Tab-separated table of C-alpha atoms in Angstrom:
chain	number	residue	atom	x	y	z
A	16	MET	CA	80.674	49.113	-80.825
A	17	THR	CA	77.209	48.897	-82.093
A	18	GLY	CA	75.448	52.385	-82.031
A	19	PRO	CA	73.927	55.847	-84.726
A	20	LEU	CA	77.674	55.861	-85.910
A	21	SER	CA	77.595	51.553	-86.684
A	22	GLU	CA	74.106	51.638	-88.205
A	23	LEU	CA	75.522	54.526	-90.601
A	24	ALA	CA	78.454	52.900	-91.735
A	25	SER	CA	76.198	49.556	-91.909
A	26	GLU	CA	73.757	52.075	-94.547
A	27	ALA	CA	77.174	53.394	-96.019
A	28	TYR	CA	77.596	49.698	-96.856
A	29	VAL	CA	74.277	48.123	-99.057
A	30	PHE	CA	74.265	52.344	-100.913
A	31	GLY	CA	78.429	51.955	-101.706
A	32	PHE	CA	78.693	47.986	-102.392
A	33	PRO	CA	77.544	47.867	-105.455
A	34	LEU	CA	80.201	50.903	-106.959
A	35	VAL	CA	83.140	48.658	-104.553
A	36	PHE	CA	82.051	45.392	-106.315
A	37	ASN	CA	81.632	47.097	-110.115
A	38	GLY	CA	85.335	48.879	-109.896
A	39	GLU	CA	86.675	45.623	-108.655
A	40	GLN	CA	85.701	43.918	-111.231
A	41	ILE	CA	86.632	46.636	-113.884
A	42	LEU	CA	90.049	46.618	-111.995
A	43	ARG	CA	90.286	42.561	-112.478
A	44	LEU	CA	89.208	42.936	-116.160
A	45	THR	CA	92.093	45.692	-116.986
A	46	THR	CA	94.704	43.808	-114.752
A	47	THR	CA	94.104	40.653	-115.002
A	48	GLY	CA	90.699	39.551	-116.855
A	49	ILE	CA	87.979	37.146	-115.774
A	50	GLY	CA	88.383	34.093	-116.689
A	51	SER	CA	88.322	33.092	-119.947
A	52	LEU	CA	88.364	36.746	-120.910
A	53	PRO	CA	91.483	38.338	-121.031
A	54	PRO	CA	92.265	41.243	-119.296
A	55	ALA	CA	91.552	44.954	-121.744
A	56	SER	CA	93.201	48.136	-121.540
A	57	PHE	CA	90.312	50.990	-120.934
A	58	ASN	CA	88.985	51.857	-124.448
A	59	SER	CA	89.404	47.994	-125.929
A	60	PHE	CA	87.381	45.003	-126.042
A	61	SER	CA	88.421	41.905	-124.114
A	62	HIS	CA	86.463	38.780	-125.771
A	63	ALA	CA	86.074	35.804	-124.786
A	64	ARG	CA	86.659	33.048	-127.380
A	65	SER	CA	84.724	30.411	-125.551
A	66	LEU	CA	81.560	29.776	-123.633
A	67	ALA	CA	82.690	30.366	-120.044
A	68	ASP	CA	83.049	26.936	-117.650
A	69	PRO	CA	83.808	26.486	-114.089
A	70	ARG	CA	87.495	28.285	-114.562
A	71	ASP	CA	84.701	31.192	-115.200
A	72	THR	CA	84.967	32.674	-111.407
A	73	PHE	CA	82.199	35.221	-111.842
A	74	VAL	CA	79.025	35.391	-110.359
A	75	SER	CA	76.388	34.541	-112.222
A	76	ILE	CA	77.735	34.236	-116.029
A	77	ASN	CA	75.502	32.705	-118.053
A	78	ASN	CA	76.448	29.611	-120.024
A	79	ASP	CA	74.722	31.059	-122.999
A	80	THR	CA	76.354	33.743	-124.596
A	81	VAL	CA	79.901	34.802	-125.651
A	82	TYR	CA	81.317	37.817	-123.862
A	83	SER	CA	82.576	41.224	-125.372
A	84	ILE	CA	83.475	43.322	-122.626
A	85	ALA	CA	84.986	46.915	-122.699
A	86	PRO	CA	85.491	49.524	-120.187
A	87	VAL	CA	85.590	52.642	-121.785
A	88	ASP	CA	86.787	55.725	-119.841
A	89	LEU	CA	86.457	59.137	-121.588
A	90	SER	CA	88.532	60.937	-119.789
A	91	VAL	CA	89.570	60.774	-123.460
A	92	GLY	CA	87.148	62.686	-124.765
A	93	PRO	CA	84.440	61.529	-126.963
A	94	ILE	CA	84.466	57.815	-128.256
A	95	LEU	CA	83.360	56.784	-131.363
A	96	LEU	CA	81.756	52.950	-131.127
A	97	SER	CA	81.164	50.848	-134.353
A	98	VAL	CA	78.517	48.200	-134.057
A	99	PRO	CA	78.676	44.949	-137.833
A	100	ASP	CA	76.179	43.764	-138.534
A	101	ALA	CA	75.296	40.706	-136.695
A	102	GLY	CA	72.461	38.624	-139.182
A	103	ASP	CA	70.532	37.073	-137.772
A	104	ARG	CA	72.311	36.306	-134.279
A	105	TYR	CA	70.812	38.456	-131.110
A	106	TYR	CA	72.812	39.965	-129.280
A	107	VAL	CA	73.348	42.406	-126.971
A	108	LEU	CA	75.805	45.336	-125.908
A	109	GLN	CA	74.520	46.574	-121.974
A	110	PHE	CA	76.307	49.371	-120.634
A	111	VAL	CA	76.514	50.135	-117.115
A	112	ASP	CA	77.225	52.794	-115.501
A	113	ALA	CA	79.782	53.283	-112.040
A	114	TRP	CA	77.138	52.659	-109.276
A	115	THR	CA	75.725	49.988	-111.720
A	116	ASN	CA	72.949	51.767	-113.377
A	117	ASN	CA	71.481	49.938	-116.614
A	118	PHE	CA	71.512	52.698	-118.902
A	119	ALA	CA	71.734	51.942	-122.871
A	120	TYR	CA	70.905	48.840	-124.592
A	121	LEU	CA	72.606	48.492	-128.498
A	122	GLY	CA	71.516	44.917	-130.020
A	123	THR	CA	68.527	42.594	-131.306
A	124	ARG	CA	66.070	44.112	-128.863
A	125	ALA	CA	67.458	48.244	-128.395
A	126	THR	CA	68.442	48.778	-132.347
A	127	GLY	CA	68.510	45.758	-134.543
A	128	ASN	CA	70.865	43.858	-135.776
A	129	GLY	CA	72.275	46.106	-137.778
A	130	ARG	CA	75.494	47.780	-138.853
A	131	GLY	CA	75.476	51.028	-136.781
A	132	ASP	CA	78.015	54.385	-134.982
A	133	PHE	CA	77.393	55.304	-131.744
A	134	LEU	CA	79.067	58.111	-130.061
A	135	LEU	CA	79.882	57.277	-126.615
A	136	VAL	CA	80.088	60.782	-124.667
A	137	PRO	CA	82.001	62.108	-120.929
A	138	PRO	CA	78.777	62.982	-118.168
A	139	GLU	CA	79.514	66.922	-119.159
A	140	TRP	CA	79.379	67.113	-122.950
A	141	GLU	CA	78.183	69.856	-124.921
A	142	GLY	CA	77.866	68.780	-128.896
A	143	GLY	CA	75.372	66.444	-131.178
A	144	PRO	CA	76.511	64.347	-133.528
A	145	GLU	CA	79.769	63.911	-135.670
A	146	GLY	CA	78.862	62.492	-138.644
A	147	ASP	CA	74.994	61.751	-140.508
A	148	GLY	CA	73.765	57.916	-139.005
A	149	VAL	CA	75.535	58.432	-135.734
A	150	THR	CA	73.598	58.182	-131.912
A	151	VAL	CA	75.007	59.940	-129.369
A	152	ILE	CA	75.260	57.785	-126.100
A	153	ARG	CA	75.973	60.580	-123.208
A	154	PHE	CA	77.440	58.604	-119.624
A	155	PRO	CA	76.132	59.544	-116.913
A	156	THR	CA	80.146	58.097	-114.829
A	157	ARG	CA	83.656	59.311	-116.738
A	158	ILE	CA	84.164	55.210	-116.458
A	159	ALA	CA	81.574	53.076	-117.554
A	160	THR	CA	81.659	49.282	-118.906
A	161	ILE	CA	80.150	48.337	-122.269
A	162	VAL	CA	78.626	43.801	-121.752
A	163	GLY	CA	78.791	42.659	-124.962
A	164	ARG	CA	76.334	38.999	-125.220
A	165	TRP	CA	76.039	36.950	-128.350
A	166	ALA	CA	73.833	34.122	-128.737
A	167	CYS	CA	76.599	31.288	-129.427
A	168	ASP	CA	75.034	27.502	-130.479
A	169	GLY	CA	77.944	25.240	-129.778
A	170	GLU	CA	81.959	25.066	-130.412
A	171	GLU	CA	81.305	25.017	-134.591
A	172	ASP	CA	79.518	28.622	-133.848
A	173	LEU	CA	82.624	29.862	-132.143
A	174	ALA	CA	84.582	31.572	-135.269
A	175	ALA	CA	81.503	33.328	-136.777
A	176	VAL	CA	80.672	34.915	-133.908
A	177	GLU	CA	84.749	35.219	-132.709
A	178	GLU	CA	84.272	37.150	-136.693
A	179	LEU	CA	81.669	39.874	-135.442
A	180	GLN	CA	83.575	39.572	-132.181
A	181	ASN	CA	86.737	40.974	-134.317
A	182	SER	CA	84.491	43.547	-135.945
A	183	LEU	CA	83.460	46.759	-132.966
A	184	ALA	CA	85.202	48.996	-132.727
A	185	LEU	CA	86.052	51.379	-129.601
A	186	THR	CA	87.931	54.987	-132.257
A	187	PRO	CA	88.617	58.369	-129.685
A	188	ILE	CA	87.511	60.975	-131.625
A	189	ARG	CA	90.484	63.709	-129.628
A	190	LYS	CA	94.275	61.830	-131.071
A	191	SER	CA	96.180	62.246	-127.863
A	192	LEU	CA	100.095	60.445	-126.526
A	193	THR	CA	97.794	60.892	-122.698
A	194	PRO	CA	96.444	57.975	-121.389
A	195	PRO	CA	92.615	57.411	-120.123
A	196	GLN	CA	92.807	58.140	-116.655
A	197	GLY	CA	91.443	54.805	-115.567
A	198	MET	CA	90.843	53.543	-111.968
A	199	PRO	CA	91.692	56.060	-109.169
A	200	VAL	CA	94.580	54.167	-107.577
A	201	VAL	CA	93.811	53.344	-103.486
A	202	ALA	CA	96.130	52.232	-101.152
A	203	GLY	CA	94.560	49.317	-98.740
A	204	GLY	CA	96.581	48.011	-96.294
A	205	LEU	CA	93.730	49.002	-93.258
A	206	GLY	CA	91.968	45.726	-92.690
A	207	GLU	CA	88.860	44.581	-94.790
A	208	ALA	CA	86.400	46.717	-93.858
A	209	LEU	CA	88.298	49.943	-93.940
A	210	ASP	CA	90.168	49.173	-97.097
A	211	PHE	CA	86.491	48.488	-98.641
A	212	PHE	CA	85.695	51.870	-97.250
A	213	GLU	CA	88.062	53.852	-97.992
A	214	ARG	CA	87.740	52.331	-102.262
A	215	PHE	CA	83.854	53.437	-101.434
A	216	ARG	CA	85.226	57.567	-99.969
A	217	THR	CA	87.294	57.487	-103.202
A	218	TRP	CA	85.717	56.080	-106.454
A	219	ALA	CA	82.765	58.152	-104.981
A	220	ILE	CA	85.053	61.441	-105.401
A	221	ALA	CA	86.131	60.447	-108.431
A	222	PHE	CA	82.926	58.881	-109.805
A	223	PRO	CA	79.434	61.074	-108.231
A	224	PRO	CA	76.809	59.132	-108.490
A	225	ALA	CA	72.630	60.662	-109.482
A	226	GLU	CA	71.617	63.785	-108.720
A	227	ARG	CA	68.583	62.288	-106.406
A	228	ASP	CA	71.503	59.692	-104.553
A	229	ARG	CA	73.966	62.532	-103.241
A	230	THR	CA	71.796	62.943	-100.176
A	231	ALA	CA	72.026	59.185	-98.776
A	232	LEU	CA	75.895	60.251	-99.929
A	233	ASP	CA	76.276	63.185	-98.497
A	234	SER	CA	74.606	61.943	-94.694
A	235	TYR	CA	77.696	59.934	-94.546
A	236	SER	CA	79.959	62.072	-94.181
A	237	VAL	CA	80.493	61.899	-90.672
A	238	LEU	CA	82.068	58.587	-90.928
A	239	GLY	CA	84.280	59.605	-93.138
A	240	LEU	CA	83.258	59.046	-97.157
A	241	THR	CA	82.632	62.392	-98.616
A	242	SER	CA	86.205	63.565	-97.299
A	243	ALA	CA	89.677	64.515	-99.108
A	244	TYR	CA	90.921	62.382	-96.309
A	245	THR	CA	92.086	58.963	-96.103
A	246	LEU	CA	90.281	57.246	-93.354
A	247	ALA	CA	94.120	55.880	-91.967
A	248	GLU	CA	93.156	59.675	-90.687
A	249	ALA	CA	90.123	59.150	-89.065
A	250	PRO	CA	89.117	59.225	-85.481
A	251	GLU	CA	89.383	55.952	-83.468
A	252	GLU	CA	85.310	56.124	-82.866
A	253	VAL	CA	84.903	56.134	-86.510
A	254	ARG	CA	87.563	53.199	-87.072
A	255	GLN	CA	85.920	51.203	-85.309
A	256	ALA	CA	81.453	51.813	-86.210
A	257	LEU	CA	82.954	51.446	-89.666
A	258	GLU	CA	84.124	48.149	-88.780
A	259	ALA	CA	80.811	46.711	-87.518
A	260	GLY	CA	78.865	48.585	-89.988
A	261	TYR	CA	80.707	46.396	-92.478
A	262	ALA	CA	80.479	43.074	-90.848
A	263	ALA	CA	75.972	44.070	-90.394
A	264	GLY	CA	75.982	45.466	-93.642
A	265	LYS	CA	77.138	42.171	-95.411
A	266	GLN	CA	75.796	39.326	-93.380
A	267	ALA	CA	72.269	41.489	-94.352
A	268	LEU	CA	73.879	42.349	-97.710
A	269	GLU	CA	73.826	37.981	-98.452
A	270	MET	CA	71.028	37.149	-96.743
A	271	ALA	CA	68.721	39.765	-98.676
A	272	VAL	CA	70.181	37.683	-102.345
A	273	ARG	CA	69.141	34.880	-100.846
A	274	THR	CA	65.491	36.050	-100.080
A	275	GLY	CA	64.989	38.495	-102.947
A	276	ASP	CA	62.769	41.240	-103.320
A	277	GLY	CA	60.757	40.095	-105.953
A	278	PRO	CA	57.424	37.691	-105.728
A	279	VAL	CA	58.146	34.255	-105.472
A	280	VAL	CA	56.578	31.330	-107.876
A	281	ASN	CA	56.288	28.254	-107.069
A	282	ASN	CA	60.080	28.829	-105.058
A	283	TRP	CA	60.967	30.416	-107.889
A	284	GLN	CA	62.616	34.455	-107.211
A	285	VAL	CA	61.089	36.022	-109.860
A	286	ASN	CA	63.188	39.128	-110.442
A	287	LEU	CA	61.926	40.785	-113.510
A	288	HIS	CA	62.438	43.986	-111.459
A	289	ILE	CA	65.639	43.764	-110.120
A	290	PHE	CA	67.968	45.859	-112.437
A	291	ASP	CA	65.215	48.066	-111.677
A	292	TYR	CA	67.044	51.177	-109.703
A	293	ASN	CA	68.048	52.697	-112.555
A	294	ILE	CA	64.861	55.796	-113.181
A	295	ASP	CA	67.101	58.476	-113.762
A	296	PHE	CA	69.957	57.673	-117.607
A	297	PHE	CA	67.871	56.345	-119.863
A	298	GLU	CA	69.925	56.835	-123.212
A	299	VAL	CA	69.857	54.395	-126.436
A	300	GLY	CA	67.579	50.565	-125.811
A	301	ALA	CA	66.910	51.478	-122.131
A	302	LEU	CA	63.400	51.920	-121.054
A	303	ASP	CA	62.355	54.734	-119.373
A	304	ASP	CA	58.847	53.675	-118.476
A	305	PRO	CA	57.475	53.911	-114.689
A	306	ALA	CA	57.129	50.192	-115.153
A	307	TRP	CA	61.138	49.420	-115.102
A	308	LYS	CA	61.588	51.374	-112.393
A	309	HIS	CA	61.682	51.125	-108.822
A	310	THR	CA	61.734	54.540	-106.712
A	311	ASP	CA	60.811	53.537	-103.034
A	312	ALA	CA	63.406	54.871	-102.147
A	313	LYS	CA	63.542	52.687	-98.390
A	314	THR	CA	64.985	49.623	-101.008
A	315	ARG	CA	65.917	50.851	-103.446
A	316	TYR	CA	69.627	51.400	-102.392
A	317	ALA	CA	69.295	46.894	-101.203
A	318	THR	CA	67.763	45.934	-104.425
A	319	ARG	CA	70.962	48.204	-106.125
A	320	ALA	CA	73.774	45.692	-103.810
A	321	ALA	CA	71.439	42.548	-103.676
A	322	ALA	CA	72.026	42.978	-107.395
A	323	ALA	CA	74.841	43.410	-107.874
A	324	LEU	CA	76.316	40.848	-105.663
A	325	GLY	CA	73.690	38.379	-106.687
A	326	GLY	CA	74.380	39.386	-110.871
A	327	LEU	CA	76.943	41.915	-111.812
A	328	TRP	CA	76.083	42.821	-115.422
A	329	GLY	CA	72.984	40.968	-115.797
A	330	ASN	CA	70.126	42.590	-117.603
A	331	HIS	CA	66.801	44.299	-116.662
A	332	GLY	CA	63.492	41.967	-116.816
A	333	TYR	CA	63.047	42.752	-120.674
A	334	GLU	CA	65.145	42.301	-121.982
A	335	ALA	CA	66.201	39.177	-120.316
A	336	ALA	CA	64.368	38.295	-117.573
A	337	TYR	CA	66.240	36.077	-114.168
A	338	PHE	CA	64.357	32.824	-112.050
A	339	PHE	CA	66.563	31.535	-109.743
A	340	THR	CA	65.550	29.250	-107.193
A	341	TYR	CA	66.964	27.812	-103.308
A	342	LEU	CA	63.700	25.643	-102.533
A	343	ASP	CA	62.285	22.008	-104.382
A	344	ALA	CA	58.002	21.395	-104.437
A	345	ALA	CA	58.699	21.495	-100.619
A	346	GLY	CA	59.832	24.140	-99.448
A	347	ASP	CA	63.758	21.921	-98.515
A	348	ALA	CA	67.443	24.536	-99.571
A	349	LEU	CA	68.300	22.937	-103.335
A	350	THR	CA	71.501	20.187	-102.867
A	351	GLY	CA	73.241	17.144	-104.715
A	352	GLU	CA	72.583	14.967	-102.255
A	353	HIS	CA	69.049	14.914	-104.338
A	354	THR	CA	67.987	14.450	-107.914
A	355	TYR	CA	65.620	16.971	-108.804
A	356	THR	CA	63.672	17.223	-112.155
A	357	LEU	CA	61.990	20.492	-113.676
A	358	ARG	CA	58.853	19.896	-116.142
A	359	LEU	CA	58.110	22.156	-118.342
A	360	HIS	CA	55.105	22.202	-120.369
A	361	PRO	CA	54.733	24.172	-122.342
A	362	THR	CA	58.763	25.510	-121.899
A	363	PRO	CA	58.782	29.401	-121.797
A	364	PRO	CA	57.306	32.120	-123.754
A	365	VAL	CA	60.454	33.701	-125.323
A	366	ARG	CA	61.318	34.977	-129.277
A	367	ALA	CA	64.755	34.157	-128.553
A	368	PHE	CA	66.119	31.925	-126.235
A	369	TRP	CA	66.002	30.612	-122.735
A	370	SER	CA	67.881	28.255	-120.187
A	371	ILE	CA	68.737	26.929	-117.134
A	372	THR	CA	72.342	27.055	-115.428
A	373	MET	CA	73.598	25.945	-112.381
A	374	TYR	CA	75.665	27.412	-109.813
A	375	ASP	CA	77.103	26.905	-106.124
A	376	LEU	CA	76.621	27.974	-103.058
A	377	PRO	CA	77.924	30.390	-101.658
A	378	ASN	CA	79.605	31.714	-104.397
A	379	PHE	CA	77.371	31.530	-107.280
A	380	TYR	CA	79.522	30.226	-109.803
A	381	LEU	CA	79.130	27.447	-112.625
A	382	VAL	CA	79.769	23.723	-111.562
A	383	GLU	CA	82.160	21.503	-112.298
A	384	ASN	CA	80.725	17.933	-114.216
A	385	GLU	CA	81.681	14.712	-116.043
A	386	ALA	CA	79.686	16.174	-118.543
A	387	ALA	CA	81.113	19.384	-119.002
A	388	ARG	CA	77.417	20.759	-119.562
A	389	TYR	CA	77.173	24.163	-117.942
A	390	SER	CA	73.403	24.482	-118.950
A	391	ILE	CA	70.247	23.550	-119.918
A	392	GLY	CA	67.516	25.061	-122.727
A	393	ASP	CA	65.800	25.390	-126.016
A	394	ARG	CA	69.414	25.513	-128.136
A	395	THR	CA	71.190	22.146	-126.387
A	396	ARG	CA	72.004	19.417	-128.055
A	397	GLY	CA	70.331	16.421	-127.647
A	398	ILE	CA	67.182	17.330	-125.813
A	399	VAL	CA	64.880	14.501	-126.105
A	400	TYR	CA	60.747	16.409	-125.554
A	401	ASP	CA	58.206	14.286	-123.616
A	402	ASP	CA	55.289	13.204	-126.179
A	403	ASP	CA	52.944	16.152	-125.704
A	404	GLY	CA	55.532	18.412	-125.867
A	405	GLY	CA	57.033	19.021	-122.711
A	406	LEU	CA	60.360	18.870	-121.390
A	407	THR	CA	61.593	17.797	-118.331
A	408	ILE	CA	64.947	17.826	-116.739
A	409	THR	CA	66.433	15.750	-114.286
A	410	MET	CA	68.844	17.447	-111.892
A	411	SER	CA	71.206	15.191	-110.304
A	412	THR	CA	75.151	15.024	-109.608
A	413	THR	CA	75.098	10.789	-111.455
A	414	ARG	CA	74.642	10.797	-114.955
A	415	PRO	CA	71.041	9.168	-114.675
A	416	THR	CA	70.409	5.681	-116.700
A	417	ASP	CA	67.401	6.414	-118.190
A	418	PRO	CA	67.996	7.179	-121.938
A	419	THR	CA	65.898	10.757	-122.007
A	420	ALA	CA	67.265	11.711	-118.542
A	421	ALA	CA	71.121	11.489	-119.049
A	422	ALA	CA	69.381	14.022	-122.803
A	423	ASN	CA	68.026	16.283	-120.424
A	424	TRP	CA	70.635	15.474	-117.437
A	425	LEU	CA	71.706	19.634	-115.396
A	426	PRO	CA	74.321	18.288	-113.514
A	427	THR	CA	74.249	19.365	-109.919
A	428	PRO	CA	77.643	20.531	-106.684
A	429	GLN	CA	77.355	18.147	-104.196
A	430	GLY	CA	76.393	19.935	-101.600
A	431	ALA	CA	73.937	22.619	-101.740
A	432	PHE	CA	73.393	24.659	-105.505
A	433	ARG	CA	71.073	27.414	-106.887
A	434	PRO	CA	69.822	27.199	-110.590
A	435	ILE	CA	69.563	30.298	-112.409
A	436	MET	CA	66.753	30.900	-115.634
A	437	ARG	CA	67.545	32.877	-117.252
A	438	LEU	CA	64.821	33.843	-120.366
A	439	TYR	CA	65.760	35.794	-123.287
A	440	ALA	CA	63.282	39.214	-124.909
A	441	PRO	CA	60.844	37.176	-123.042
A	442	GLU	CA	57.447	37.763	-124.249
A	443	GLN	CA	54.966	40.056	-122.343
A	444	ILE	CA	53.259	37.612	-121.637
A	445	LEU	CA	56.018	36.550	-119.458
A	446	LEU	CA	56.444	39.704	-118.218
A	447	ASP	CA	53.218	39.875	-117.153
A	448	GLY	CA	52.904	36.737	-115.495
A	449	GLY	CA	51.033	35.147	-117.231
A	450	TYR	CA	53.632	31.844	-117.331
A	451	GLU	CA	54.764	30.002	-114.616
A	452	VAL	CA	57.788	28.267	-114.402
A	453	PRO	CA	55.864	24.744	-111.945
A	454	ALA	CA	57.996	24.128	-108.813
A	455	ILE	CA	61.645	21.670	-109.381
A	456	GLU	CA	60.102	18.147	-107.667
A	457	ARG	CA	62.320	15.758	-105.596
A	458	VAL	CA	62.382	12.729	-106.652
A	459	ASP	CA	64.403	10.053	-104.575
């Protein structure tokens, strides 16, 4: 079925995808956990006690840091977040609202590594800091996620990271026996497409978007997506349009993730600005700067949806830059059928550290391999630099026979793959485009 209603439903899919996908991951975290992250109730942290591996089935998860993630629900009122002194260790606590806006940052870049207290308050809260030295962080939506990452220098460093994790504390200011409201329950059972749109309808009511986005949301009222009534009660014409719009929107979004909307340099998608769709909410650590705002209304929703699908809970480029590629230097798809090299000279300019992580397609999951190596970077033990200070990385399914290539080996899956380069606390020259990552060369 095609027509105006179906086209509108396709737009609605893209608009609502971040809210639904993010909500589903919050539900995973609060019920079953995500990979090595155990389930956590609202207003508590789930701590990974190991670096991520293929058991962590989360889109584009990183293997550089250990996660501490908290689903926060301010229906209970303000909550005090206490952060320990991290010494000289890089870390970041990133705040992501229900629509996936990154609206605050704490940590090495944003607030330094000393201890601190932060009062987390709901959108409608009125008041000031409760105590000296307390910084207020206002949430755009009642529910948000704190995504914490601690730099970890291998297995022997995990105990020190765990001590820091255990020192994170979330303390409700108001004492009450009433539990957090949590995510509104959506019954399901209407089929994949209508279940998606029913989550969209229900959660958009619970978590209103930014004021500027409400016109777009209201335009979907003819599809029943702003109604107080479930889609089970919608007219058949509307239900058919939602089915068709879901299929078309899903296909378009998956294509958008593959092509990206940033500049392409040596076949790398340079996505410095993929998370710049937040243009309304700026709390501590989030830069209220035109250089980091995606203001084109025609493409902002598509960018936001692609960012959620390809890298949910990713940071702004000024915190961590993300480059990815599907293609080698000749423009051919990267695949485990071949062997490749990437020569970095000079290595990337960062204030913290950099890495390249290998992911399969189409899931963007880490890749099981005989070396149990899922990423390689400047902190990888045993890597061998070239005589001129460069670094040559080999990508292949089997371990290279040459000792140097084996030391610098990043294993690939048998099929198609997509590596991501992460650059933590990138230098300004990198943000300005003055440093380019070379193309990946096929060598067999």
